[in-house]
């Protein structure tokens, strides 16, 4: 089973206050903004399966898979993620 | 003269003894079922335990071999399974030369790296840090093409000051790699 399922991907969208900016044939593309600038984006696959794999998301938001899971499951906050992004020079 | 090695006897003698041991008793002329056997005596009494011992030794060796072959067969099956899994897990490079049917063309061909992740696959265009997942390798590549086009369209509409370092770099890489068909 995927580390990041569709269910967790949707939690990440909520957690990062990402905005679905575009719908393509196979994805909804969600972008994350900080202080008016787009700092990351990732695709949410179409499909009703809750376990649909989204293991591409961690790389897109500059996290390890385990950290991305923590982001979806609560322990890591948006502020915590912004701090990580800042430390990695991505802001 | 050929000798039966485990009991150190000439083969002819061994065959003779075996012949004696396994000879069927004569049919009872009166139709009675009880047949009197000759008691084993003399040389036979010494040879038979040796033969049984030799038979046991040979049987042990045969069974041991069979068990060994069984274990080896299982090991080989397991290794085959692991090799096939490793082949699936090892990343593959897929050259991207077209974005059809999207109205975009590739101006500088690039590679997608497709890796197994659990039961799914992830395709990545590393230079642009764009990835997509799929249930199969080809679905992951198709999804990657879809997201590349979508990302390109989003990033092309933004002003420079609306993009953080990551998306700004992505836009630059994408502008060097693809363009809308004219």
CSV table of C-alpha atoms in Angstrom, one decimal:
chain,number,residue,atom,x,y,z
A,1,UNK,CA,0.0,0.0,0.0
A,2,UNK,CA,1.1,3.5,-0.7
A,3,UNK,CA,2.6,5.6,2.0
A,4,UNK,CA,0.6,8.6,0.9
A,5,UNK,CA,-2.9,7.6,-0.1
A,6,UNK,CA,-5.5,9.8,-1.8
A,7,UNK,CA,-7.1,10.2,1.6
A,8,UNK,CA,-3.9,11.5,3.1
A,9,UNK,CA,-3.2,13.6,0.0
A,10,UNK,CA,-6.5,15.4,0.6
A,11,UNK,CA,-5.5,15.9,4.3
A,12,UNK,CA,-2.2,17.5,3.1
A,13,UNK,CA,-4.2,19.9,0.8
A,14,UNK,CA,-6.3,21.0,3.8
A,15,UNK,CA,-3.3,21.2,6.1
A,16,UNK,CA,-1.2,23.3,3.8
A,17,UNK,CA,-4.2,25.4,2.8
A,18,UNK,CA,-3.4,24.5,-0.8
A,19,UNK,CA,-5.6,25.8,-3.6
A,20,UNK,CA,-6.7,23.7,-6.5
A,21,UNK,CA,-5.5,25.8,-9.3
A,22,UNK,CA,-6.0,23.7,-12.4
A,23,UNK,CA,-7.8,20.5,-13.4
A,24,UNK,CA,-6.0,18.4,-16.0
A,25,UNK,CA,-7.2,15.1,-17.5
A,26,UNK,CA,-5.8,13.0,-14.7
A,27,UNK,CA,-5.1,15.4,-11.9
A,28,UNK,CA,-6.2,18.4,-9.8
A,29,UNK,CA,-3.1,20.5,-9.4
A,30,UNK,CA,-2.9,22.1,-5.9
A,31,UNK,CA,-0.6,25.0,-5.2
A,32,UNK,CA,0.7,26.2,-1.8
A,33,UNK,CA,1.3,29.9,-1.3
A,34,UNK,CA,3.2,31.7,1.4
A,35,UNK,CA,3.4,35.5,1.6
A,36,UNK,CA,1.8,35.8,-1.8
A,37,UNK,CA,4.3,33.5,-3.6
A,38,UNK,CA,3.7,30.0,-4.9
A,39,UNK,CA,6.2,27.8,-3.1
A,40,UNK,CA,5.1,24.3,-4.0
A,41,UNK,CA,2.5,22.4,-5.9
A,42,UNK,CA,1.4,18.8,-6.5
A,43,UNK,CA,-1.1,16.8,-8.3
A,44,UNK,CA,-4.0,14.9,-6.8
A,45,UNK,CA,-5.0,12.0,-8.9
A,46,UNK,CA,-8.6,11.6,-10.1
A,47,UNK,CA,-10.4,8.5,-8.9
A,48,UNK,CA,-12.6,7.5,-6.1
A,49,UNK,CA,-10.3,4.9,-4.5
A,50,UNK,CA,-9.3,6.2,-1.1
A,51,UNK,CA,-6.0,4.1,-1.2
A,52,UNK,CA,-5.0,5.6,-4.6
A,53,UNK,CA,-1.2,6.0,-4.4
A,54,UNK,CA,0.2,9.6,-4.1
A,55,UNK,CA,3.8,8.8,-3.1
A,56,UNK,CA,5.0,11.5,-5.5
A,57,UNK,CA,3.7,14.2,-3.1
A,58,UNK,CA,6.6,14.1,-0.5
A,59,UNK,CA,9.2,15.1,-3.2
A,60,UNK,CA,6.9,17.8,-4.5
A,61,UNK,CA,6.6,19.4,-1.0
A,62,UNK,CA,10.3,18.8,-0.1
A,63,UNK,CA,9.6,16.3,2.6
A,64,UNK,CA,10.6,12.7,3.3
A,65,UNK,CA,7.7,10.3,2.9
A,66,UNK,CA,7.5,9.8,6.7
A,67,UNK,CA,7.3,13.5,7.3
A,68,UNK,CA,4.6,13.9,4.6
A,69,UNK,CA,2.6,11.3,6.4
A,70,UNK,CA,3.0,13.2,9.7
A,71,UNK,CA,1.9,16.3,8.0
A,72,UNK,CA,-1.3,14.5,6.9
A,73,UNK,CA,-1.9,12.9,10.2
A,74,UNK,CA,-1.4,16.0,12.4
A,75,UNK,CA,1.9,16.1,14.3
A,76,UNK,CA,3.5,18.4,11.7
A,77,UNK,CA,1.7,21.7,11.3
A,78,UNK,CA,1.7,24.1,8.4
A,79,UNK,CA,4.0,26.4,10.4
A,80,UNK,CA,6.3,23.5,11.0
A,81,UNK,CA,6.4,22.8,7.3
A,82,UNK,CA,7.0,26.4,6.4
A,83,UNK,CA,10.0,26.3,8.9
A,84,UNK,CA,11.4,23.2,7.1
A,85,UNK,CA,10.9,24.9,3.7
A,86,UNK,CA,12.7,28.0,5.0
A,87,UNK,CA,15.6,25.9,6.4
A,88,UNK,CA,15.9,24.3,2.9
A,89,UNK,CA,16.0,27.7,1.2
A,90,UNK,CA,12.7,27.1,-0.6
A,91,UNK,CA,11.0,30.3,0.4
B,1,UNK,CA,35.8,-59.0,-10.2
B,2,UNK,CA,33.1,-56.4,-9.4
B,3,UNK,CA,32.4,-56.0,-5.7
B,4,UNK,CA,29.5,-54.5,-3.8
B,5,UNK,CA,31.5,-51.9,-1.9
B,6,UNK,CA,29.4,-51.2,1.2
B,7,UNK,CA,29.5,-54.8,2.3
B,8,UNK,CA,32.7,-55.7,0.6
B,9,UNK,CA,31.3,-58.8,-1.3
B,10,UNK,CA,31.5,-59.8,-4.9
B,11,UNK,CA,28.5,-58.7,-6.9
B,12,UNK,CA,27.6,-62.2,-8.0
B,13,UNK,CA,27.4,-63.4,-4.4
B,14,UNK,CA,25.1,-60.5,-3.5
B,15,UNK,CA,22.9,-61.2,-6.4
B,16,UNK,CA,22.7,-64.8,-5.4
B,17,UNK,CA,21.8,-63.9,-1.8
B,18,UNK,CA,19.1,-61.4,-3.0
B,19,UNK,CA,17.7,-64.1,-5.2
B,20,UNK,CA,17.4,-66.4,-2.2
B,21,UNK,CA,15.8,-63.7,-0.1
B,22,UNK,CA,13.2,-62.6,-2.6
B,23,UNK,CA,12.4,-66.0,-4.2
B,24,UNK,CA,8.6,-66.6,-4.0
B,25,UNK,CA,7.6,-69.6,-2.0
B,26,UNK,CA,6.3,-72.5,-4.1
B,27,UNK,CA,2.5,-72.7,-4.6
B,28,UNK,CA,0.9,-75.1,-2.1
B,29,UNK,CA,-0.4,-78.1,-4.1
B,30,UNK,CA,-3.2,-78.8,-1.6
B,31,UNK,CA,-4.5,-75.3,-1.9
B,32,UNK,CA,-3.6,-74.6,1.8
B,33,UNK,CA,-2.3,-71.1,2.5
B,34,UNK,CA,0.4,-71.9,5.0
B,35,UNK,CA,3.8,-72.4,3.5
B,36,UNK,CA,6.7,-73.5,5.5
B,37,UNK,CA,9.8,-71.4,4.9
B,38,UNK,CA,13.3,-72.8,5.3
B,39,UNK,CA,15.0,-71.3,8.3
B,40,UNK,CA,17.8,-68.9,7.4
B,41,UNK,CA,21.1,-70.5,8.3
B,42,UNK,CA,24.7,-70.6,7.4
B,43,UNK,CA,26.2,-68.0,5.2
B,44,UNK,CA,22.8,-66.3,4.6
B,45,UNK,CA,22.4,-65.6,8.3
B,46,UNK,CA,25.6,-63.5,8.1
B,47,UNK,CA,25.0,-61.8,4.8
B,48,UNK,CA,21.4,-60.7,5.3
B,49,UNK,CA,22.1,-58.2,8.2
B,50,UNK,CA,24.9,-56.8,6.0
B,51,UNK,CA,22.5,-56.4,3.1
B,52,UNK,CA,19.9,-54.7,5.3
B,53,UNK,CA,22.6,-52.5,6.7
B,54,UNK,CA,23.8,-51.6,3.1
B,55,UNK,CA,20.2,-51.0,2.0
B,56,UNK,CA,19.6,-48.7,5.0
B,57,UNK,CA,22.8,-46.8,4.2
B,58,UNK,CA,21.8,-46.4,0.5
B,59,UNK,CA,18.3,-45.4,1.5
B,60,UNK,CA,19.6,-42.8,3.9
B,61,UNK,CA,21.8,-41.3,1.2
B,62,UNK,CA,19.0,-41.3,-1.3
B,63,UNK,CA,16.6,-39.6,1.2
B,64,UNK,CA,19.2,-37.1,2.2
B,65,UNK,CA,19.8,-36.3,-1.5
B,66,UNK,CA,16.1,-35.9,-2.1
B,67,UNK,CA,15.7,-33.6,0.9
B,68,UNK,CA,18.7,-31.6,-0.3
B,69,UNK,CA,17.2,-31.3,-3.8
B,70,UNK,CA,13.9,-30.2,-2.3
B,71,UNK,CA,15.5,-27.5,-0.2
B,72,UNK,CA,17.6,-26.3,-3.2
B,73,UNK,CA,14.4,-26.2,-5.4
B,74,UNK,CA,12.7,-24.1,-2.8
B,75,UNK,CA,15.7,-21.8,-2.5
B,76,UNK,CA,15.9,-21.4,-6.3
B,77,UNK,CA,12.1,-20.6,-6.5
B,78,UNK,CA,12.6,-18.0,-3.7
B,79,UNK,CA,15.6,-16.4,-5.4
B,80,UNK,CA,13.8,-16.3,-8.8
B,81,UNK,CA,10.9,-14.5,-7.0
B,82,UNK,CA,13.4,-12.0,-5.3
B,83,UNK,CA,15.2,-11.4,-8.6
B,84,UNK,CA,11.9,-10.6,-10.3
B,85,UNK,CA,11.0,-8.2,-7.5
B,86,UNK,CA,14.4,-6.5,-7.6
B,87,UNK,CA,13.9,-6.0,-11.4
B,88,UNK,CA,10.6,-4.4,-10.7
B,89,UNK,CA,12.1,-2.2,-7.9
B,90,UNK,CA,15.1,-1.0,-9.9
B,91,UNK,CA,14.4,2.4,-11.5
B,92,UNK,CA,14.0,2.6,-15.2
B,93,UNK,CA,14.7,5.6,-17.5
B,94,UNK,CA,12.0,6.5,-20.0
B,95,UNK,CA,12.9,9.0,-22.7
B,96,UNK,CA,10.2,11.6,-23.1
B,97,UNK,CA,10.1,12.8,-26.7
B,98,UNK,CA,6.4,13.6,-27.1
B,99,UNK,CA,3.6,15.0,-25.0
B,100,UNK,CA,0.9,13.8,-27.4
B,101,UNK,CA,-2.1,14.1,-27.4
B,102,UNK,CA,-1.5,17.4,-25.5
B,103,UNK,CA,-0.9,20.4,-27.8
B,104,UNK,CA,2.7,20.6,-26.6
B,105,UNK,CA,5.9,19.6,-28.1
B,106,UNK,CA,9.2,18.6,-26.6
B,107,UNK,CA,12.0,20.9,-27.6
B,108,UNK,CA,14.7,19.3,-25.5
B,109,UNK,CA,14.0,15.6,-24.9
B,110,UNK,CA,14.4,14.5,-21.2
B,111,UNK,CA,14.1,11.3,-19.2
B,112,UNK,CA,11.5,10.3,-16.7
B,113,UNK,CA,12.8,8.1,-13.9
B,114,UNK,CA,10.3,5.5,-12.9
B,115,UNK,CA,10.6,3.8,-9.5
B,116,UNK,CA,8.5,1.3,-7.7
B,117,UNK,CA,7.0,2.6,-4.4
B,118,UNK,CA,5.1,-0.2,-2.6
B,119,UNK,CA,2.7,-1.5,-5.1
B,120,UNK,CA,2.6,1.8,-7.1
B,121,UNK,CA,5.1,3.6,-9.4
B,122,UNK,CA,6.3,7.1,-9.3
B,123,UNK,CA,7.7,8.9,-12.5
B,124,UNK,CA,9.9,11.9,-11.9
B,125,UNK,CA,11.3,14.6,-14.2
B,126,UNK,CA,14.2,15.4,-11.8
B,127,UNK,CA,15.4,18.6,-13.3
B,128,UNK,CA,12.0,20.2,-12.9
B,129,UNK,CA,11.2,18.4,-9.6
B,130,UNK,CA,7.9,17.2,-11.0
B,131,UNK,CA,6.5,13.7,-10.1
B,132,UNK,CA,3.4,11.7,-10.6
B,133,UNK,CA,2.2,8.3,-9.4
B,134,UNK,CA,0.5,5.5,-11.3
B,135,UNK,CA,-0.7,1.9,-10.7
B,136,UNK,CA,1.7,0.8,-13.5
B,137,UNK,CA,4.9,2.1,-14.9
B,138,UNK,CA,3.2,3.4,-18.1
B,139,UNK,CA,0.4,5.0,-16.1
B,140,UNK,CA,2.9,6.8,-14.0
B,141,UNK,CA,4.6,8.1,-17.1
B,142,UNK,CA,1.3,9.2,-18.7
B,143,UNK,CA,0.4,11.0,-15.4
B,144,UNK,CA,3.8,12.7,-15.4
B,145,UNK,CA,3.2,14.0,-18.9
B,146,UNK,CA,-0.3,15.2,-17.8
B,147,UNK,CA,1.2,17.0,-14.7
B,148,UNK,CA,4.1,18.5,-16.7
B,149,UNK,CA,1.6,20.2,-19.1
B,150,UNK,CA,-0.7,21.3,-16.3
B,151,UNK,CA,2.3,22.7,-14.3
B,152,UNK,CA,3.7,24.5,-17.4
B,153,UNK,CA,0.3,26.2,-18.0
B,154,UNK,CA,0.0,27.3,-14.4
B,155,UNK,CA,3.6,28.6,-14.1
B,156,UNK,CA,3.4,30.3,-17.5
B,157,UNK,CA,0.6,32.5,-16.3
B,158,UNK,CA,2.4,33.8,-13.2
B,159,UNK,CA,4.6,36.8,-12.8
B,160,UNK,CA,8.2,36.4,-11.7
B,161,UNK,CA,7.4,37.9,-8.2
B,162,UNK,CA,4.6,35.4,-7.7
B,163,UNK,CA,6.9,32.4,-7.7
B,164,UNK,CA,9.1,31.1,-4.9
B,165,UNK,CA,12.5,29.6,-5.8
B,166,UNK,CA,11.2,26.1,-6.4
B,167,UNK,CA,8.4,27.0,-8.9
B,168,UNK,CA,10.6,29.7,-10.6
B,169,UNK,CA,13.3,27.1,-11.3
B,170,UNK,CA,10.6,24.6,-12.5
B,171,UNK,CA,9.3,27.2,-15.0
B,172,UNK,CA,12.8,27.8,-16.3
B,173,UNK,CA,13.5,24.1,-16.8
B,174,UNK,CA,10.0,23.6,-18.4
B,175,UNK,CA,10.5,26.5,-20.8
B,176,UNK,CA,13.7,25.0,-22.0
B,177,UNK,CA,12.1,21.6,-22.4
B,178,UNK,CA,8.6,22.0,-23.9
B,179,UNK,CA,6.5,24.6,-25.7
B,180,UNK,CA,3.0,24.9,-27.0
B,181,UNK,CA,2.5,23.7,-30.6
B,182,UNK,CA,2.2,26.5,-33.1
